[in-house]
């Protein structure tokens, strides 16, 4: 019996050490999937979580946000100011999605962000988008300056399209992207993609809206 107790007492510190190591590795892995500036999920992590939301809930809003005037902030006030805007945008998503437990947001490009939000009632979408736009465009005080950026927001609702490929994340992101681009052309704000067939869609190249950086017409277009 004494030998068993001795062996157990010797094993406990080792087991405890492995538990602490495992916890640290989990935190490092999780942090690696977080954007360090915005504290939102990176693109791959966002897409994984958004895909699960779409599979589990009937009404999911897929939202795409592009900052307007971000380059001017960087050029005028420096990269530290640009970083402050990205951090504030991440905080804006956190604030706007408060109360939406079944939601995920990510930074998917330099000044491009996305979110997927499960809604009990689709009628709540305009309020969500209006609140998000207001949060992002609120003035930010940084290093003695008031920084402001605009935002163009496009959204697509999963229950507006038929079941099947149209409800896959890539298709809904494309619809949200088209709507965001139209909104940007009109001076910014937010807009929801109409149900299919009620308005002509913008032409796309290899799954991306024509005209976006990285897309060209013809063979060999970048995805």
PDB file of C-alpha atoms in Angstrom:
ATOM      1  CA  UNK A   1       0.000   0.000   0.000  1.00  0.00           C
ATOM      2  CA  UNK A   2       2.806   2.370   0.921  1.00  0.00           C
ATOM      3  CA  UNK A   3       4.488   1.725  -2.451  1.00  0.00           C
ATOM      4  CA  UNK A   4       1.247   2.625  -4.247  1.00  0.00           C
ATOM      5  CA  UNK A   5       0.904   5.870  -2.280  1.00  0.00           C
ATOM      6  CA  UNK A   6       4.510   6.758  -3.009  1.00  0.00           C
ATOM      7  CA  UNK A   7       4.032   6.153  -6.737  1.00  0.00           C
ATOM      8  CA  UNK A   8       0.837   8.199  -6.740  1.00  0.00           C
ATOM      9  CA  UNK A   9       2.423  11.107  -4.909  1.00  0.00           C
ATOM     10  CA  UNK A  10       5.294  11.080  -7.412  1.00  0.00           C
ATOM     11  CA  UNK A  11       2.916  11.055 -10.379  1.00  0.00           C
ATOM     12  CA  UNK A  12       0.710  13.934  -9.209  1.00  0.00           C
ATOM     13  CA  UNK A  13       3.246  16.722  -9.889  1.00  0.00           C
ATOM     14  CA  UNK A  14       3.923  15.260 -13.341  1.00  0.00           C
ATOM     15  CA  UNK A  15       0.220  15.111 -14.169  1.00  0.00           C
ATOM     16  CA  UNK A  16      -0.247  18.632 -12.861  1.00  0.00           C
ATOM     17  CA  UNK A  17       2.640  19.832 -14.988  1.00  0.00           C
ATOM     18  CA  UNK A  18       1.141  18.293 -18.127  1.00  0.00           C
ATOM     19  CA  UNK A  19      -2.224  19.886 -17.337  1.00  0.00           C
ATOM     20  CA  UNK A  20      -0.634  23.335 -17.057  1.00  0.00           C
ATOM     21  CA  UNK A  21       1.330  22.728 -20.266  1.00  0.00           C
ATOM     22  CA  UNK A  22      -1.820  21.642 -22.068  1.00  0.00           C
ATOM     23  CA  UNK A  23      -3.672  24.751 -20.906  1.00  0.00           C
ATOM     24  CA  UNK A  24      -0.848  26.990 -22.107  1.00  0.00           C
ATOM     25  CA  UNK A  25      -0.763  25.279 -25.501  1.00  0.00           C
ATOM     26  CA  UNK A  26      -4.545  25.659 -25.838  1.00  0.00           C
ATOM     27  CA  UNK A  27      -4.292  29.372 -25.076  1.00  0.00           C
ATOM     28  CA  UNK A  28      -1.466  29.817 -27.574  1.00  0.00           C
ATOM     29  CA  UNK A  29      -3.423  27.994 -30.268  1.00  0.00           C
ATOM     30  CA  UNK A  30      -6.520  30.072 -29.554  1.00  0.00           C
ATOM     31  CA  UNK A  31      -4.557  33.316 -29.550  1.00  0.00           C
ATOM     32  CA  UNK A  32      -2.925  32.372 -32.856  1.00  0.00           C
ATOM     33  CA  UNK A  33      -6.406  32.273 -34.367  1.00  0.00           C
ATOM     34  CA  UNK A  34      -7.168  35.754 -33.056  1.00  0.00           C
ATOM     35  CA  UNK A  35      -6.143  38.878 -34.912  1.00  0.00           C
ATOM     36  CA  UNK A  36      -3.725  40.668 -32.543  1.00  0.00           C
ATOM     37  CA  UNK A  37      -5.032  44.164 -33.308  1.00  0.00           C
ATOM     38  CA  UNK A  38      -8.804  43.766 -33.394  1.00  0.00           C
ATOM     39  CA  UNK A  39      -8.986  40.690 -31.109  1.00  0.00           C
ATOM     40  CA  UNK A  40     -11.483  39.255 -33.597  1.00  0.00           C
ATOM     41  CA  UNK A  41     -11.118  35.822 -35.184  1.00  0.00           C
ATOM     42  CA  UNK A  42      -8.842  35.409 -38.173  1.00  0.00           C
ATOM     43  CA  UNK A  43     -10.412  34.495 -41.528  1.00  0.00           C
ATOM     44  CA  UNK A  44     -10.116  30.711 -41.196  1.00  0.00           C
ATOM     45  CA  UNK A  45     -11.374  30.664 -37.609  1.00  0.00           C
ATOM     46  CA  UNK A  46     -14.260  32.958 -38.531  1.00  0.00           C
ATOM     47  CA  UNK A  47     -15.288  30.807 -41.471  1.00  0.00           C
ATOM     48  CA  UNK A  48     -15.295  27.629 -39.355  1.00  0.00           C
ATOM     49  CA  UNK A  49     -17.558  29.167 -36.724  1.00  0.00           C
ATOM     50  CA  UNK A  50     -19.816  30.940 -39.210  1.00  0.00           C
ATOM     51  CA  UNK A  51     -20.336  27.693 -41.109  1.00  0.00           C
ATOM     52  CA  UNK A  52     -21.471  25.980 -37.910  1.00  0.00           C
ATOM     53  CA  UNK A  53     -23.939  28.793 -37.195  1.00  0.00           C
ATOM     54  CA  UNK A  54     -25.442  28.431 -40.659  1.00  0.00           C
ATOM     55  CA  UNK A  55     -25.885  24.690 -40.157  1.00  0.00           C
ATOM     56  CA  UNK A  56     -27.652  25.090 -36.820  1.00  0.00           C
ATOM     57  CA  UNK A  57     -29.906  28.153 -37.152  1.00  0.00           C
ATOM     58  CA  UNK A  58     -32.593  29.118 -39.691  1.00  0.00           C
ATOM     59  CA  UNK A  59     -32.012  32.887 -39.741  1.00  0.00           C
ATOM     60  CA  UNK A  60     -28.347  33.877 -39.933  1.00  0.00           C
ATOM     61  CA  UNK A  61     -27.218  37.303 -41.096  1.00  0.00           C
ATOM     62  CA  UNK A  62     -23.852  37.298 -42.851  1.00  0.00           C
ATOM     63  CA  UNK A  63     -22.360  40.775 -42.663  1.00  0.00           C
ATOM     64  CA  UNK A  64     -19.408  42.297 -44.507  1.00  0.00           C
ATOM     65  CA  UNK A  65     -17.871  45.615 -43.431  1.00  0.00           C
ATOM     66  CA  UNK A  66     -15.316  47.729 -45.280  1.00  0.00           C
ATOM     67  CA  UNK A  67     -13.917  50.861 -43.626  1.00  0.00           C
ATOM     68  CA  UNK A  68     -14.111  54.077 -45.650  1.00  0.00           C
ATOM     69  CA  UNK A  69     -11.289  56.576 -45.295  1.00  0.00           C
ATOM     70  CA  UNK A  70      -8.960  54.205 -43.464  1.00  0.00           C
ATOM     71  CA  UNK A  71      -6.032  54.863 -45.824  1.00  0.00           C
ATOM     72  CA  UNK A  72      -6.395  58.604 -45.264  1.00  0.00           C
ATOM     73  CA  UNK A  73      -6.082  58.081 -41.495  1.00  0.00           C
ATOM     74  CA  UNK A  74      -2.903  56.046 -42.018  1.00  0.00           C
ATOM     75  CA  UNK A  75      -1.426  58.555 -44.460  1.00  0.00           C
ATOM     76  CA  UNK A  76      -2.283  61.609 -42.352  1.00  0.00           C
ATOM     77  CA  UNK A  77      -1.729  60.412 -38.793  1.00  0.00           C
ATOM     78  CA  UNK A  78       0.560  57.386 -39.172  1.00  0.00           C
ATOM     79  CA  UNK A  79       0.249  53.652 -38.718  1.00  0.00           C
ATOM     80  CA  UNK A  80      -0.215  53.909 -34.962  1.00  0.00           C
ATOM     81  CA  UNK A  81      -3.437  55.812 -35.611  1.00  0.00           C
ATOM     82  CA  UNK A  82      -4.475  53.186 -38.151  1.00  0.00           C
ATOM     83  CA  UNK A  83      -3.843  50.476 -35.578  1.00  0.00           C
ATOM     84  CA  UNK A  84      -5.997  52.391 -33.098  1.00  0.00           C
ATOM     85  CA  UNK A  85      -8.838  52.452 -35.639  1.00  0.00           C
ATOM     86  CA  UNK A  86      -8.566  48.681 -36.157  1.00  0.00           C
ATOM     87  CA  UNK A  87      -8.649  48.102 -32.387  1.00  0.00           C
ATOM     88  CA  UNK A  88     -11.656  50.390 -32.042  1.00  0.00           C
ATOM     89  CA  UNK A  89     -13.435  48.562 -34.867  1.00  0.00           C
ATOM     90  CA  UNK A  90     -12.912  45.257 -33.062  1.00  0.00           C
ATOM     91  CA  UNK A  91     -14.394  46.808 -29.927  1.00  0.00           C
ATOM     92  CA  UNK A  92     -17.309  48.112 -32.007  1.00  0.00           C
ATOM     93  CA  UNK A  93     -18.159  44.584 -33.105  1.00  0.00           C
ATOM     94  CA  UNK A  94     -17.990  43.388 -29.505  1.00  0.00           C
ATOM     95  CA  UNK A  95     -20.375  46.152 -28.413  1.00  0.00           C
ATOM     96  CA  UNK A  96     -22.791  45.759 -31.321  1.00  0.00           C
ATOM     97  CA  UNK A  97     -23.010  41.983 -30.849  1.00  0.00           C
ATOM     98  CA  UNK A  98     -23.608  42.188 -27.115  1.00  0.00           C
ATOM     99  CA  UNK A  99     -26.741  40.157 -26.447  1.00  0.00           C
ATOM    100  CA  UNK A 100     -26.258  38.080 -29.593  1.00  0.00           C
ATOM    101  CA  UNK A 101     -24.780  34.970 -28.004  1.00  0.00           C
ATOM    102  CA  UNK A 102     -24.882  33.007 -31.235  1.00  0.00           C
ATOM    103  CA  UNK A 103     -22.611  35.211 -33.289  1.00  0.00           C
ATOM    104  CA  UNK A 104     -19.042  35.378 -34.533  1.00  0.00           C
ATOM    105  CA  UNK A 105     -16.962  38.227 -35.972  1.00  0.00           C
ATOM    106  CA  UNK A 106     -13.619  38.251 -37.743  1.00  0.00           C
ATOM    107  CA  UNK A 107     -11.083  40.484 -39.397  1.00  0.00           C
ATOM    108  CA  UNK A 108     -10.722  38.991 -42.856  1.00  0.00           C
ATOM    109  CA  UNK A 109      -8.528  41.634 -44.492  1.00  0.00           C
ATOM    110  CA  UNK A 110      -6.641  44.837 -43.768  1.00  0.00           C
ATOM    111  CA  UNK A 111      -9.708  47.002 -43.154  1.00  0.00           C
ATOM    112  CA  UNK A 112     -12.359  44.415 -43.982  1.00  0.00           C
ATOM    113  CA  UNK A 113     -14.413  42.611 -41.365  1.00  0.00           C
ATOM    114  CA  UNK A 114     -17.181  40.038 -41.316  1.00  0.00           C
ATOM    115  CA  UNK A 115     -19.763  38.712 -38.903  1.00  0.00           C
ATOM    116  CA  UNK A 116     -22.361  35.972 -38.798  1.00  0.00           C
ATOM    117  CA  UNK A 117     -25.257  36.446 -36.404  1.00  0.00           C
ATOM    118  CA  UNK A 118     -28.101  34.036 -35.676  1.00  0.00           C
ATOM    119  CA  UNK A 119     -31.305  36.057 -35.290  1.00  0.00           C
ATOM    120  CA  UNK A 120     -34.482  34.801 -33.584  1.00  0.00           C
ATOM    121  CA  UNK A 121     -36.390  37.311 -35.734  1.00  0.00           C
ATOM    122  CA  UNK A 122     -35.061  38.586 -39.097  1.00  0.00           C
ATOM    123  CA  UNK A 123     -36.832  41.891 -38.422  1.00  0.00           C
ATOM    124  CA  UNK A 124     -34.042  42.658 -35.929  1.00  0.00           C
ATOM    125  CA  UNK A 125     -31.422  42.893 -38.692  1.00  0.00           C
ATOM    126  CA  UNK A 126     -31.816  46.630 -39.515  1.00  0.00           C
ATOM    127  CA  UNK A 127     -31.370  47.564 -35.878  1.00  0.00           C
ATOM    128  CA  UNK A 128     -28.256  45.392 -35.651  1.00  0.00           C
ATOM    129  CA  UNK A 129     -26.699  46.924 -38.764  1.00  0.00           C
ATOM    130  CA  UNK A 130     -27.576  50.465 -37.752  1.00  0.00           C
ATOM    131  CA  UNK A 131     -26.030  49.947 -34.335  1.00  0.00           C
ATOM    132  CA  UNK A 132     -22.871  48.445 -35.808  1.00  0.00           C
ATOM    133  CA  UNK A 133     -22.503  51.314 -38.271  1.00  0.00           C
ATOM    134  CA  UNK A 134     -22.947  53.861 -35.501  1.00  0.00           C
ATOM    135  CA  UNK A 135     -20.352  52.165 -33.312  1.00  0.00           C
ATOM    136  CA  UNK A 136     -17.737  51.981 -36.056  1.00  0.00           C
ATOM    137  CA  UNK A 137     -18.164  55.549 -37.297  1.00  0.00           C
ATOM    138  CA  UNK A 138     -18.148  57.194 -33.853  1.00  0.00           C
ATOM    139  CA  UNK A 139     -15.162  59.597 -33.472  1.00  0.00           C
ATOM    140  CA  UNK A 140     -12.062  58.120 -31.844  1.00  0.00           C
ATOM    141  CA  UNK A 141      -9.695  60.297 -29.810  1.00  0.00           C
ATOM    142  CA  UNK A 142      -6.080  59.252 -30.350  1.00  0.00           C
ATOM    143  CA  UNK A 143      -2.861  61.100 -29.572  1.00  0.00           C
ATOM    144  CA  UNK A 144      -4.540  64.489 -29.481  1.00  0.00           C
ATOM    145  CA  UNK A 145      -6.601  63.936 -32.625  1.00  0.00           C
ATOM    146  CA  UNK A 146     -10.200  62.978 -33.291  1.00  0.00           C
ATOM    147  CA  UNK A 147     -10.104  60.219 -35.865  1.00  0.00           C
ATOM    148  CA  UNK A 148     -13.148  59.271 -37.911  1.00  0.00           C
ATOM    149  CA  UNK A 149     -13.727  56.628 -40.535  1.00  0.00           C
ATOM    150  CA  UNK A 150     -16.798  55.728 -42.495  1.00  0.00           C
ATOM    151  CA  UNK A 151     -18.136  52.234 -43.027  1.00  0.00           C
ATOM    152  CA  UNK A 152     -19.894  50.471 -45.862  1.00  0.00           C
ATOM    153  CA  UNK A 153     -21.857  47.463 -44.641  1.00  0.00           C
ATOM    154  CA  UNK A 154     -23.559  44.803 -46.703  1.00  0.00           C
ATOM    155  CA  UNK A 155     -25.596  41.931 -45.300  1.00  0.00           C
ATOM    156  CA  UNK A 156     -27.298  38.803 -46.587  1.00  0.00           C
ATOM    157  CA  UNK A 157     -29.869  36.764 -44.677  1.00  0.00           C
ATOM    158  CA  UNK A 158     -29.679  32.991 -45.027  1.00  0.00           C
ATOM    159  CA  UNK A 159     -33.452  32.529 -44.886  1.00  0.00           C
ATOM    160  CA  UNK A 160     -33.873  34.838 -47.901  1.00  0.00           C
ATOM    161  CA  UNK A 161     -32.323  32.244 -50.208  1.00  0.00           C
ATOM    162  CA  UNK A 162     -33.358  28.659 -50.980  1.00  0.00           C
ATOM    163  CA  UNK A 163     -31.724  25.771 -49.188  1.00  0.00           C
ATOM    164  CA  UNK A 164     -28.651  24.322 -50.842  1.00  0.00           C
ATOM    165  CA  UNK A 165     -25.495  25.970 -52.231  1.00  0.00           C
ATOM    166  CA  UNK A 166     -27.053  29.448 -51.960  1.00  0.00           C
ATOM    167  CA  UNK A 167     -27.005  29.094 -48.170  1.00  0.00           C
ATOM    168  CA  UNK A 168     -23.342  28.175 -47.979  1.00  0.00           C
ATOM    169  CA  UNK A 169     -21.091  30.735 -46.343  1.00  0.00           C
ATOM    170  CA  UNK A 170     -19.175  31.542 -49.533  1.00  0.00           C
ATOM    171  CA  UNK A 171     -22.395  32.341 -51.407  1.00  0.00           C
ATOM    172  CA  UNK A 172     -23.773  34.508 -48.608  1.00  0.00           C
ATOM    173  CA  UNK A 173     -20.471  36.361 -48.263  1.00  0.00           C
ATOM    174  CA  UNK A 174     -20.590  37.047 -51.997  1.00  0.00           C
ATOM    175  CA  UNK A 175     -24.112  38.476 -51.703  1.00  0.00           C
ATOM    176  CA  UNK A 176     -23.074  40.592 -48.719  1.00  0.00           C
ATOM    177  CA  UNK A 177     -20.014  41.754 -50.658  1.00  0.00           C
ATOM    178  CA  UNK A 178     -22.142  42.847 -53.628  1.00  0.00           C
ATOM    179  CA  UNK A 179     -24.430  44.789 -51.327  1.00  0.00           C
ATOM    180  CA  UNK A 180     -21.489  46.363 -49.495  1.00  0.00           C
ATOM    181  CA  UNK A 181     -19.990  47.503 -52.799  1.00  0.00           C
ATOM    182  CA  UNK A 182     -23.257  49.121 -53.873  1.00  0.00           C
ATOM    183  CA  UNK A 183     -23.478  50.839 -50.494  1.00  0.00           C
ATOM    184  CA  UNK A 184     -19.922  52.149 -50.847  1.00  0.00           C
ATOM    185  CA  UNK A 185     -20.756  53.547 -54.291  1.00  0.00           C
ATOM    186  CA  UNK A 186     -23.679  55.389 -52.720  1.00  0.00           C
ATOM    187  CA  UNK A 187     -21.532  56.999 -50.025  1.00  0.00           C
ATOM    188  CA  UNK A 188     -21.515  54.417 -47.234  1.00  0.00           C
ATOM    189  CA  UNK A 189     -23.996  53.221 -44.655  1.00  0.00           C
ATOM    190  CA  UNK A 190     -25.597  49.805 -44.510  1.00  0.00           C
ATOM    191  CA  UNK A 191     -27.832  47.742 -46.753  1.00  0.00           C
ATOM    192  CA  UNK A 192     -29.368  44.267 -46.888  1.00  0.00           C
ATOM    193  CA  UNK A 193     -29.260  42.155 -50.048  1.00  0.00           C
ATOM    194  CA  UNK A 194     -32.729  41.619 -51.525  1.00  0.00           C
ATOM    195  CA  UNK A 195     -34.136  38.147 -51.991  1.00  0.00           C
ATOM    196  CA  UNK A 196     -32.863  36.469 -55.186  1.00  0.00           C
ATOM    197  CA  UNK A 197     -34.750  37.480 -58.281  1.00  0.00           C
ATOM    198  CA  UNK A 198     -35.956  40.805 -56.906  1.00  0.00           C
ATOM    199  CA  UNK A 199     -32.881  42.749 -58.112  1.00  0.00           C
ATOM    200  CA  UNK A 200     -30.021  42.067 -60.561  1.00  0.00           C
ATOM    201  CA  UNK A 201     -26.794  40.917 -58.949  1.00  0.00           C
ATOM    202  CA  UNK A 202     -23.383  42.246 -59.806  1.00  0.00           C
ATOM    203  CA  UNK A 203     -21.280  40.066 -62.060  1.00  0.00           C
ATOM    204  CA  UNK A 204     -18.736  37.909 -60.225  1.00  0.00           C
ATOM    205  CA  UNK A 205     -15.361  36.451 -61.204  1.00  0.00           C
ATOM    206  CA  UNK A 206     -14.351  33.113 -59.651  1.00  0.00           C
ATOM    207  CA  UNK A 207     -16.758  33.667 -56.786  1.00  0.00           C
ATOM    208  CA  UNK A 208     -15.797  37.280 -56.027  1.00  0.00           C
ATOM    209  CA  UNK A 209     -17.520  40.483 -57.000  1.00  0.00           C
ATOM    210  CA  UNK A 210     -16.079  41.880 -60.226  1.00  0.00           C
ATOM    211  CA  UNK A 211     -13.851  44.867 -59.583  1.00  0.00           C
ATOM    212  CA  UNK A 212     -12.528  43.757 -56.197  1.00  0.00           C
ATOM    213  CA  UNK A 213      -8.724  43.701 -55.852  1.00  0.00           C
ATOM    214  CA  UNK A 214      -7.312  40.402 -57.044  1.00  0.00           C
ATOM    215  CA  UNK A 215      -9.974  39.707 -59.661  1.00  0.00           C
ATOM    216  CA  UNK A 216      -9.528  40.022 -63.410  1.00  0.00           C
ATOM    217  CA  UNK A 217     -11.565  39.048 -66.428  1.00  0.00           C
ATOM    218  CA  UNK A 218     -10.493  36.008 -68.386  1.00  0.00           C
ATOM    219  CA  UNK A 219      -8.564  32.814 -67.820  1.00  0.00           C
ATOM    220  CA  UNK A 220      -6.400  32.647 -64.687  1.00  0.00           C
ATOM    221  CA  UNK A 221      -8.349  35.195 -62.603  1.00  0.00           C
ATOM    222  CA  UNK A 222      -7.323  35.224 -58.949  1.00  0.00           C
ATOM    223  CA  UNK A 223      -9.832  33.925 -56.415  1.00  0.00           C
TER     224      UNK A 223
END
